[in-house]
PDB file of C-alpha atoms in Angstrom:
ATOM      1  CA  MET A 444      -0.005  -0.034  -0.011  1.00  0.00           C
ATOM      2  CA  PRO A 445       1.370   3.505  -0.994  1.00  0.00           C
ATOM      3  CA  LYS A 446       2.535   5.740   1.717  1.00  0.00           C
ATOM      4  CA  SER A 447       0.361   8.721   2.423  1.00  0.00           C
ATOM      5  CA  GLN A 448       2.725  10.505   4.941  1.00  0.00           C
ATOM      6  CA  LEU A 449       6.029  10.214   6.501  1.00  0.00           C
ATOM      7  CA  THR A 450       7.024   9.559  10.121  1.00  0.00           C
ATOM      8  CA  ASN A 451       8.513  12.275  12.362  1.00  0.00           C
ATOM      9  CA  SER A 452      11.680  10.288  12.081  1.00  0.00           C
ATOM     10  CA  GLU A 453      11.584  10.206   8.311  1.00  0.00           C
ATOM     11  CA  LEU A 454      10.780  14.006   8.220  1.00  0.00           C
ATOM     12  CA  LEU A 455      13.937  14.634  10.323  1.00  0.00           C
ATOM     13  CA  ARG A 456      16.189  12.320   8.084  1.00  0.00           C
ATOM     14  CA  TYR A 457      14.994  13.973   4.926  1.00  0.00           C
ATOM     15  CA  SER A 458      14.594  17.578   6.136  1.00  0.00           C
ATOM     16  CA  ARG A 459      17.362  19.090   4.243  1.00  0.00           C
ATOM     17  CA  GLN A 460      15.726  17.924   1.022  1.00  0.00           C
ATOM     18  CA  ILE A 461      12.328  18.763   1.824  1.00  0.00           C
ATOM     19  CA  LEU A 462      13.416  22.436   2.629  1.00  0.00           C
ATOM     20  CA  LEU A 463      14.332  22.869  -0.930  1.00  0.00           C
ATOM     21  CA  PRO A 464      12.026  24.859  -2.966  1.00  0.00           C
ATOM     22  CA  GLU A 465      12.505  22.462  -6.047  1.00  0.00           C
ATOM     23  CA  TRP A 466      11.960  19.294  -3.530  1.00  0.00           C
ATOM     24  CA  ASP A 467       8.813  19.555  -1.244  1.00  0.00           C
ATOM     25  CA  MET A 468       7.011  16.895   0.772  1.00  0.00           C
ATOM     26  CA  ASP A 469       5.130  15.660  -2.347  1.00  0.00           C
ATOM     27  CA  ALA A 470       8.499  14.698  -4.023  1.00  0.00           C
ATOM     28  CA  GLN A 471       9.688  13.077  -0.918  1.00  0.00           C
ATOM     29  CA  LEU A 472       6.454  10.967  -0.695  1.00  0.00           C
ATOM     30  CA  LYS A 473       6.826  10.020  -4.321  1.00  0.00           C
ATOM     31  CA  LEU A 474      10.297   8.892  -3.864  1.00  0.00           C
ATOM     32  CA  ALA A 475       9.161   6.747  -0.750  1.00  0.00           C
ATOM     33  CA  ASN A 476       6.740   4.962  -3.038  1.00  0.00           C
ATOM     34  CA  ALA A 477       9.042   4.401  -5.895  1.00  0.00           C
ATOM     35  CA  ARG A 478      10.360   1.114  -6.919  1.00  0.00           C
ATOM     36  CA  VAL A 479      13.628   0.651  -8.688  1.00  0.00           C
ATOM     37  CA  LEU A 480      15.381  -2.234 -10.229  1.00  0.00           C
ATOM     38  CA  MET A 481      19.113  -1.721 -10.115  1.00  0.00           C
ATOM     39  CA  ILE A 482      21.271  -4.198 -12.401  1.00  0.00           C
ATOM     40  CA  GLY A 483      24.749  -4.209 -11.293  1.00  0.00           C
ATOM     41  CA  ALA A 484      26.363  -3.838  -7.661  1.00  0.00           C
ATOM     42  CA  GLY A 485      29.753  -2.755  -8.918  1.00  0.00           C
ATOM     43  CA  GLY A 486      31.432   0.380  -9.299  1.00  0.00           C
ATOM     44  CA  LEU A 487      28.200   2.206 -10.474  1.00  0.00           C
ATOM     45  CA  GLY A 488      25.668   0.263  -8.564  1.00  0.00           C
ATOM     46  CA  ASN A 489      27.526   0.662  -5.270  1.00  0.00           C
ATOM     47  CA  PRO A 490      27.584   4.540  -4.885  1.00  0.00           C
ATOM     48  CA  ALA A 491      24.169   4.932  -7.090  1.00  0.00           C
ATOM     49  CA  ALA A 492      22.304   2.605  -4.621  1.00  0.00           C
ATOM     50  CA  GLN A 493      23.736   4.307  -1.581  1.00  0.00           C
ATOM     51  CA  ILE A 494      22.542   7.716  -2.747  1.00  0.00           C
ATOM     52  CA  LEU A 495      18.967   6.602  -3.643  1.00  0.00           C
ATOM     53  CA  VAL A 496      18.681   4.693  -0.301  1.00  0.00           C
ATOM     54  CA  ARG A 497      20.007   7.722   1.754  1.00  0.00           C
ATOM     55  CA  ALA A 498      17.436  10.093  -0.123  1.00  0.00           C
ATOM     56  CA  GLY A 499      14.688   7.928   0.822  1.00  0.00           C
ATOM     57  CA  LEU A 500      13.860   5.606  -1.987  1.00  0.00           C
ATOM     58  CA  GLY A 501      11.068   3.240  -1.087  1.00  0.00           C
ATOM     59  CA  PHE A 502      12.005   0.007  -2.672  1.00  0.00           C
ATOM     60  CA  LEU A 503      15.256  -1.064  -4.430  1.00  0.00           C
ATOM     61  CA  ARG A 504      15.773  -4.582  -6.173  1.00  0.00           C
ATOM     62  CA  LEU A 505      19.432  -4.961  -6.520  1.00  0.00           C
ATOM     63  CA  VAL A 506      20.705  -7.752  -8.999  1.00  0.00           C
ATOM     64  CA  ASP A 507      24.126  -9.116  -9.415  1.00  0.00           C
ATOM     65  CA  PHE A 508      25.625 -12.573  -9.812  1.00  0.00           C
ATOM     66  CA  ASP A 509      29.294 -11.781  -8.852  1.00  0.00           C
ATOM     67  CA  SER A 510      31.347 -12.170  -5.737  1.00  0.00           C
ATOM     68  CA  ILE A 511      33.552  -9.485  -4.041  1.00  0.00           C
ATOM     69  CA  GLU A 512      37.249  -9.304  -5.173  1.00  0.00           C
ATOM     70  CA  GLU A 513      40.186  -7.425  -3.704  1.00  0.00           C
ATOM     71  CA  SER A 514      40.266  -5.375  -6.743  1.00  0.00           C
ATOM     72  CA  ASN A 515      36.769  -4.149  -6.259  1.00  0.00           C
ATOM     73  CA  LEU A 516      37.555  -2.285  -2.925  1.00  0.00           C
ATOM     74  CA  GLN A 517      39.219   0.605  -4.829  1.00  0.00           C
ATOM     75  CA  ARG A 518      35.771   1.987  -6.039  1.00  0.00           C
ATOM     76  CA  GLN A 519      32.899  -0.110  -4.557  1.00  0.00           C
ATOM     77  CA  PHE A 520      32.422   1.858  -1.450  1.00  0.00           C
ATOM     78  CA  LEU A 521      29.844  -0.603   0.254  1.00  0.00           C
ATOM     79  CA  PHE A 522      32.440  -3.548   0.567  1.00  0.00           C
ATOM     80  CA  GLN A 523      35.344  -3.877   3.224  1.00  0.00           C
ATOM     81  CA  SER A 524      38.258  -6.271   3.006  1.00  0.00           C
ATOM     82  CA  SER A 525      36.505  -8.823   5.353  1.00  0.00           C
ATOM     83  CA  ASP A 526      33.787  -9.221   2.422  1.00  0.00           C
ATOM     84  CA  VAL A 527      36.099 -10.503  -0.196  1.00  0.00           C
ATOM     85  CA  GLY A 528      34.645 -13.738  -1.677  1.00  0.00           C
ATOM     86  CA  LEU A 529      31.020 -12.912  -0.455  1.00  0.00           C
ATOM     87  CA  PRO A 530      28.196 -12.495  -2.999  1.00  0.00           C
ATOM     88  CA  LYS A 531      28.080  -8.631  -3.936  1.00  0.00           C
ATOM     89  CA  VAL A 532      24.248  -8.261  -3.558  1.00  0.00           C
ATOM     90  CA  GLU A 533      24.103  -9.749  -0.193  1.00  0.00           C
ATOM     91  CA  VAL A 534      26.658  -7.504   1.294  1.00  0.00           C
ATOM     92  CA  ALA A 535      25.442  -4.567  -0.389  1.00  0.00           C
ATOM     93  CA  VAL A 536      21.771  -5.085   0.753  1.00  0.00           C
ATOM     94  CA  ARG A 537      23.226  -5.709   4.340  1.00  0.00           C
ATOM     95  CA  GLU A 538      25.102  -2.400   4.268  1.00  0.00           C
ATOM     96  CA  LEU A 539      22.245  -0.413   2.599  1.00  0.00           C
ATOM     97  CA  GLN A 540      19.701  -1.620   5.271  1.00  0.00           C
ATOM     98  CA  LYS A 541      21.952  -0.356   8.030  1.00  0.00           C
ATOM     99  CA  ILE A 542      21.917   3.189   6.090  1.00  0.00           C
ATOM    100  CA  ASN A 543      18.116   3.371   5.845  1.00  0.00           C
ATOM    101  CA  PRO A 544      15.589   1.164   7.761  1.00  0.00           C
ATOM    102  CA  TRP A 545      12.792   2.614   5.770  1.00  0.00           C
ATOM    103  CA  THR A 546      13.914   1.352   2.435  1.00  0.00           C
ATOM    104  CA  THR A 547      12.709  -2.086   1.515  1.00  0.00           C
ATOM    105  CA  LEU A 548      15.662  -3.958  -0.119  1.00  0.00           C
ATOM    106  CA  GLU A 549      15.597  -7.026  -2.291  1.00  0.00           C
ATOM    107  CA  ALA A 550      18.776  -8.988  -3.083  1.00  0.00           C
ATOM    108  CA  VAL A 551      18.691 -11.047  -6.291  1.00  0.00           C
ATOM    109  CA  ASP A 552      21.921 -13.137  -6.726  1.00  0.00           C
ATOM    110  CA  LEU A 553      21.497 -13.941 -10.492  1.00  0.00           C
ATOM    111  CA  LYS A 554      22.951 -13.707 -13.823  1.00  0.00           C
ATOM    112  CA  ILE A 555      20.225 -11.944 -15.710  1.00  0.00           C
ATOM    113  CA  ASP A 556      18.701 -13.449 -18.913  1.00  0.00           C
ATOM    114  CA  VAL A 557      15.702 -12.913 -21.135  1.00  0.00           C
ATOM    115  CA  ASP A 558      13.658 -15.631 -19.144  1.00  0.00           C
ATOM    116  CA  HIS A 559      14.336 -13.660 -15.638  1.00  0.00           C
ATOM    117  CA  LEU A 560      13.869 -10.049 -16.739  1.00  0.00           C
ATOM    118  CA  PRO A 561      10.201  -9.901 -17.114  1.00  0.00           C
ATOM    119  CA  GLU A 562       9.721 -10.949 -13.525  1.00  0.00           C
ATOM    120  CA  LEU A 563      12.419  -8.712 -12.186  1.00  0.00           C
ATOM    121  CA  LEU A 564      10.769  -5.752 -13.943  1.00  0.00           C
ATOM    122  CA  ALA A 565       7.468  -6.440 -12.506  1.00  0.00           C
ATOM    123  CA  ASP A 566       6.005  -3.429 -10.606  1.00  0.00           C
ATOM    124  CA  ILE A 567       9.179  -1.403 -11.164  1.00  0.00           C
ATOM    125  CA  ASP A 568       9.064   2.434 -11.798  1.00  0.00           C
ATOM    126  CA  LEU A 569      12.530   2.733 -13.303  1.00  0.00           C
ATOM    127  CA  VAL A 570      15.633   0.580 -14.120  1.00  0.00           C
ATOM    128  CA  LEU A 571      19.190   1.659 -13.439  1.00  0.00           C
ATOM    129  CA  ASP A 572      21.617  -0.328 -15.697  1.00  0.00           C
ATOM    130  CA  GLY A 573      25.221  -0.483 -14.292  1.00  0.00           C
ATOM    131  CA  SER A 574      26.232  -3.546 -16.424  1.00  0.00           C
ATOM    132  CA  ASP A 575      29.552  -3.351 -18.299  1.00  0.00           C
ATOM    133  CA  ASN A 576      28.955  -4.968 -21.813  1.00  0.00           C
ATOM    134  CA  PHE A 577      26.776  -4.368 -24.707  1.00  0.00           C
ATOM    135  CA  ALA A 578      25.070  -7.728 -24.955  1.00  0.00           C
ATOM    136  CA  THR A 579      23.666  -7.391 -21.528  1.00  0.00           C
ATOM    137  CA  ARG A 580      22.713  -3.663 -21.922  1.00  0.00           C
ATOM    138  CA  ASP A 581      20.845  -4.586 -25.070  1.00  0.00           C
ATOM    139  CA  MET A 582      19.020  -7.435 -23.506  1.00  0.00           C
ATOM    140  CA  ILE A 583      18.064  -5.145 -20.590  1.00  0.00           C
ATOM    141  CA  ASN A 584      16.920  -2.466 -23.149  1.00  0.00           C
ATOM    142  CA  GLN A 585      14.695  -5.055 -25.022  1.00  0.00           C
ATOM    143  CA  ALA A 586      13.004  -6.081 -21.742  1.00  0.00           C
ATOM    144  CA  CYS A 587      12.404  -2.545 -20.524  1.00  0.00           C
ATOM    145  CA  VAL A 588      10.694  -1.765 -24.054  1.00  0.00           C
ATOM    146  CA  GLN A 589       8.488  -4.871 -23.882  1.00  0.00           C
ATOM    147  CA  ALA A 590       7.577  -4.057 -20.226  1.00  0.00           C
ATOM    148  CA  ASN A 591       7.217  -0.165 -20.938  1.00  0.00           C
ATOM    149  CA  VAL A 592       9.659   0.633 -18.237  1.00  0.00           C
ATOM    150  CA  PRO A 593      11.955   3.710 -18.467  1.00  0.00           C
ATOM    151  CA  LEU A 594      15.638   2.727 -18.424  1.00  0.00           C
ATOM    152  CA  LEU A 595      18.552   5.047 -17.080  1.00  0.00           C
ATOM    153  CA  SER A 596      21.561   3.575 -18.491  1.00  0.00           C
ATOM    154  CA  ALA A 597      25.286   4.416 -17.337  1.00  0.00           C
ATOM    155  CA  ALA A 598      28.871   3.331 -18.387  1.00  0.00           C
ATOM    156  CA  ALA A 599      32.227   4.330 -17.050  1.00  0.00           C
ATOM    157  CA  ILE A 600      35.673   3.254 -18.053  1.00  0.00           C
ATOM    158  CA  GLY A 601      39.130   4.973 -17.391  1.00  0.00           C
ATOM    159  CA  LEU A 602      38.471   8.609 -16.962  1.00  0.00           C
ATOM    160  CA  GLU A 603      35.242   8.714 -19.028  1.00  0.00           C
ATOM    161  CA  GLY A 604      31.845   8.064 -18.420  1.00  0.00           C
ATOM    162  CA  GLN A 605      28.202   8.416 -20.264  1.00  0.00           C
ATOM    163  CA  ILE A 606      24.705   8.440 -19.021  1.00  0.00           C
ATOM    164  CA  ALA A 607      21.277   8.379 -21.239  1.00  0.00           C
ATOM    165  CA  PHE A 608      17.682   8.106 -20.343  1.00  0.00           C
ATOM    166  CA  PHE A 609      15.325   6.138 -22.454  1.00  0.00           C
ATOM    167  CA  GLN A 610      11.522   6.009 -22.527  1.00  0.00           C
ATOM    168  CA  PRO A 611      10.358   3.369 -24.898  1.00  0.00           C
ATOM    169  CA  GLU A 612       7.962   5.584 -26.796  1.00  0.00           C
ATOM    170  CA  GLN A 613      10.666   8.001 -27.393  1.00  0.00           C
ATOM    171  CA  GLY A 614      13.348   5.822 -28.388  1.00  0.00           C
ATOM    172  CA  CYS A 615      15.666   3.268 -26.960  1.00  0.00           C
ATOM    173  CA  TYR A 616      19.226   2.048 -26.278  1.00  0.00           C
ATOM    174  CA  ARG A 617      19.386   0.358 -29.828  1.00  0.00           C
ATOM    175  CA  CYS A 618      18.263   3.651 -31.474  1.00  0.00           C
ATOM    176  CA  LEU A 619      21.404   5.235 -30.015  1.00  0.00           C
ATOM    177  CA  PHE A 620      23.941   2.571 -30.377  1.00  0.00           C
ATOM    178  CA  GLY A 621      22.683   0.556 -33.159  1.00  0.00           C
ATOM    179  CA  ASN A 622      24.082  -3.034 -33.225  1.00  0.00           C
ATOM    180  CA  GLY A 623      26.792  -2.274 -30.774  1.00  0.00           C
ATOM    181  CA  LEU A 624      29.481  -1.783 -33.316  1.00  0.00           C
ATOM    182  CA  ASN A 625      29.879   1.889 -32.065  1.00  0.00           C
ATOM    183  CA  ASP A 626      29.740   1.019 -28.304  1.00  0.00           C
ATOM    184  CA  ASP A 627      32.948   0.779 -26.235  1.00  0.00           C
ATOM    185  CA  THR A 628      33.131  -2.802 -25.106  1.00  0.00           C
ATOM    186  CA  ARG A 629      36.162  -2.351 -23.002  1.00  0.00           C
ATOM    187  CA  GLN A 630      35.631  -3.520 -19.226  1.00  0.00           C
ATOM    188  CA  CYS A 631      37.595  -1.965 -16.373  1.00  0.00           C
ATOM    189  CA  ALA A 632      38.945  -5.415 -15.728  1.00  0.00           C
ATOM    190  CA  GLU A 633      40.854  -4.898 -19.005  1.00  0.00           C
ATOM    191  CA  SER A 634      41.557  -1.249 -19.332  1.00  0.00           C
ATOM    192  CA  GLY A 635      41.381  -0.001 -15.651  1.00  0.00           C
ATOM    193  CA  VAL A 636      39.015   2.703 -14.198  1.00  0.00           C
ATOM    194  CA  LEU A 637      39.768   5.653 -11.753  1.00  0.00           C
ATOM    195  CA  ALA A 638      37.701   5.209  -8.542  1.00  0.00           C
ATOM    196  CA  SER A 639      36.438   8.923  -8.900  1.00  0.00           C
ATOM    197  CA  THR A 640      35.179   8.145 -12.497  1.00  0.00           C
ATOM    198  CA  THR A 641      32.519   5.574 -11.188  1.00  0.00           C
ATOM    199  CA  ALA A 642      31.710   7.787  -8.224  1.00  0.00           C
ATOM    200  CA  VAL A 643      31.034  10.716 -10.635  1.00  0.00           C
ATOM    201  CA  ILE A 644      28.936   8.901 -13.136  1.00  0.00           C
ATOM    202  CA  ALA A 645      26.917   6.929 -10.548  1.00  0.00           C
ATOM    203  CA  SER A 646      26.086  10.249  -8.789  1.00  0.00           C
ATOM    204  CA  LEU A 647      24.899  11.778 -11.973  1.00  0.00           C
ATOM    205  CA  GLN A 648      22.964   8.647 -12.613  1.00  0.00           C
ATOM    206  CA  ALA A 649      21.274   8.716  -9.112  1.00  0.00           C
ATOM    207  CA  HIS A 650      20.663  12.477  -9.453  1.00  0.00           C
ATOM    208  CA  HIS A 651      18.624  11.914 -12.591  1.00  0.00           C
ATOM    209  CA  ALA A 652      16.780   9.051 -10.946  1.00  0.00           C
ATOM    210  CA  LEU A 653      15.737  11.280  -8.075  1.00  0.00           C
ATOM    211  CA  LEU A 654      14.531  14.106 -10.542  1.00  0.00           C
ATOM    212  CA  TYR A 655      12.529  11.600 -12.469  1.00  0.00           C
ATOM    213  CA  LEU A 656      11.117   9.641  -9.373  1.00  0.00           C
ATOM    214  CA  GLY A 657      10.428  12.669  -7.108  1.00  0.00           C
ATOM    215  CA  LEU A 658       9.592  15.567  -9.761  1.00  0.00           C
ATOM    216  CA  GLY A 659       8.854  13.686 -12.897  1.00  0.00           C
ATOM    217  CA  GLN A 660      11.606  15.499 -14.781  1.00  0.00           C
ATOM    218  CA  ALA A 661      13.891  13.824 -17.353  1.00  0.00           C
ATOM    219  CA  PRO A 662      16.431  16.084 -18.542  1.00  0.00           C
ATOM    220  CA  LEU A 663      18.375  13.392 -20.355  1.00  0.00           C
ATOM    221  CA  ALA A 664      15.414  12.108 -22.223  1.00  0.00           C
ATOM    222  CA  ASN A 665      16.525  11.573 -25.841  1.00  0.00           C
ATOM    223  CA  ARG A 666      20.026  12.838 -24.723  1.00  0.00           C
ATOM    224  CA  LEU A 667      23.394  11.330 -24.128  1.00  0.00           C
ATOM    225  CA  LEU A 668      25.547  12.890 -21.446  1.00  0.00           C
ATOM    226  CA  VAL A 669      29.297  12.321 -22.052  1.00  0.00           C
ATOM    227  CA  TRP A 670      31.831  13.106 -19.120  1.00  0.00           C
ATOM    228  CA  ASN A 671      35.595  13.552 -19.671  1.00  0.00           C
ATOM    229  CA  GLY A 672      37.523  13.110 -16.413  1.00  0.00           C
ATOM    230  CA  ILE A 673      40.724  14.429 -17.943  1.00  0.00           C
ATOM    231  CA  THR A 674      39.381  17.939 -19.225  1.00  0.00           C
ATOM    232  CA  MET A 675      36.605  17.940 -16.571  1.00  0.00           C
ATOM    233  CA  GLN A 676      34.150  18.804 -19.373  1.00  0.00           C
ATOM    234  CA  GLN A 677      30.845  17.310 -20.205  1.00  0.00           C
ATOM    235  CA  ARG A 678      28.775  17.281 -23.463  1.00  0.00           C
ATOM    236  CA  VAL A 679      25.103  16.531 -23.872  1.00  0.00           C
ATOM    237  CA  LEU A 680      24.145  15.176 -27.308  1.00  0.00           C
ATOM    238  CA  LYS A 681      20.719  14.840 -28.786  1.00  0.00           C
ATOM    239  CA  PHE A 682      19.481  11.669 -30.442  1.00  0.00           C
ATOM    240  CA  ALA A 683      16.072  10.808 -32.054  1.00  0.00           C
ATOM    241  CA  LYS A 684      13.830   7.734 -32.120  1.00  0.00           C
ATOM    242  CA  ASP A 685      15.000   5.545 -35.027  1.00  0.00           C
ATOM    243  CA  HIS A 686      11.605   4.723 -36.661  1.00  0.00           C
ATOM    244  CA  SER A 687      13.131   1.662 -38.209  1.00  0.00           C
ATOM    245  CA  CYS A 688      14.410   0.435 -34.972  1.00  0.00           C
ATOM    246  CA  PRO A 689      13.737  -3.374 -34.504  1.00  0.00           C
ATOM    247  CA  ILE A 690      13.233  -3.139 -30.784  1.00  0.00           C
ATOM    248  CA  CYS A 691      11.016  -0.028 -30.000  1.00  0.00           C
ATOM    249  CA  SER A 692       9.391   0.658 -33.270  1.00  0.00           C
ATOM    250  CA  ARG A 693       6.338  -1.143 -34.727  1.00  0.00           C
ATOM    251  CA  PRO A 694       5.508  -1.497 -38.450  1.00  0.00           C
ATOM    252  CA  VAL A 695       2.512   0.871 -39.416  1.00  0.00           C
ATOM    253  CA  SER A 696      -0.539  -1.245 -40.222  1.00  0.00           C
TER     254      SER A 696
END
């Protein structure tokens, strides 16, 4: 059942947000009733999940199949040395619950596939994708289009990152990146990544999620934000729905 009001303890916790003229009680209640599916509990999922949970997200379903490695600790802030070898989602949910007891958290230790995604997307308002390869991103995109769920996709490598927001009726990941030939398929295990790069991109991803869930705003709709950590510059590029896209376009009858 949706929340109709916040407790006194919640009001105190979120008071600095509620004081903002751009973010009032209605926005906080919308966030408290929002349901997010986050795919990936790594360099992007760690900080993004923490920001959303601290801000007062109502429900988070976190999906990952990997275990914590020593090399993860450089940028995956929810994990400690003593967690090495444990499942990422279990540790992440354990730590996130300590941060905010009012957020309902669900850990799904699973490598996603086309069979599991429809169930994972059930009753979800927004998907945050922090996966690290085109095939997985494309599969998530297709499932989001079929379920008519908006997708907030982020990627980070080296000292660069990007974010885009997709609403199925306005275009999808395939419209922007085509068949993947133009996608950067490098992974941080192969090319490296600076700890601050994932933190910056995850923060921007979480910020956009808050704007969408609390205020109904989507400044990156039909746009790709590209961030360069060497020059400290970012660009926002427009893209249009591909009306011949095999994923989100339907033939005219």
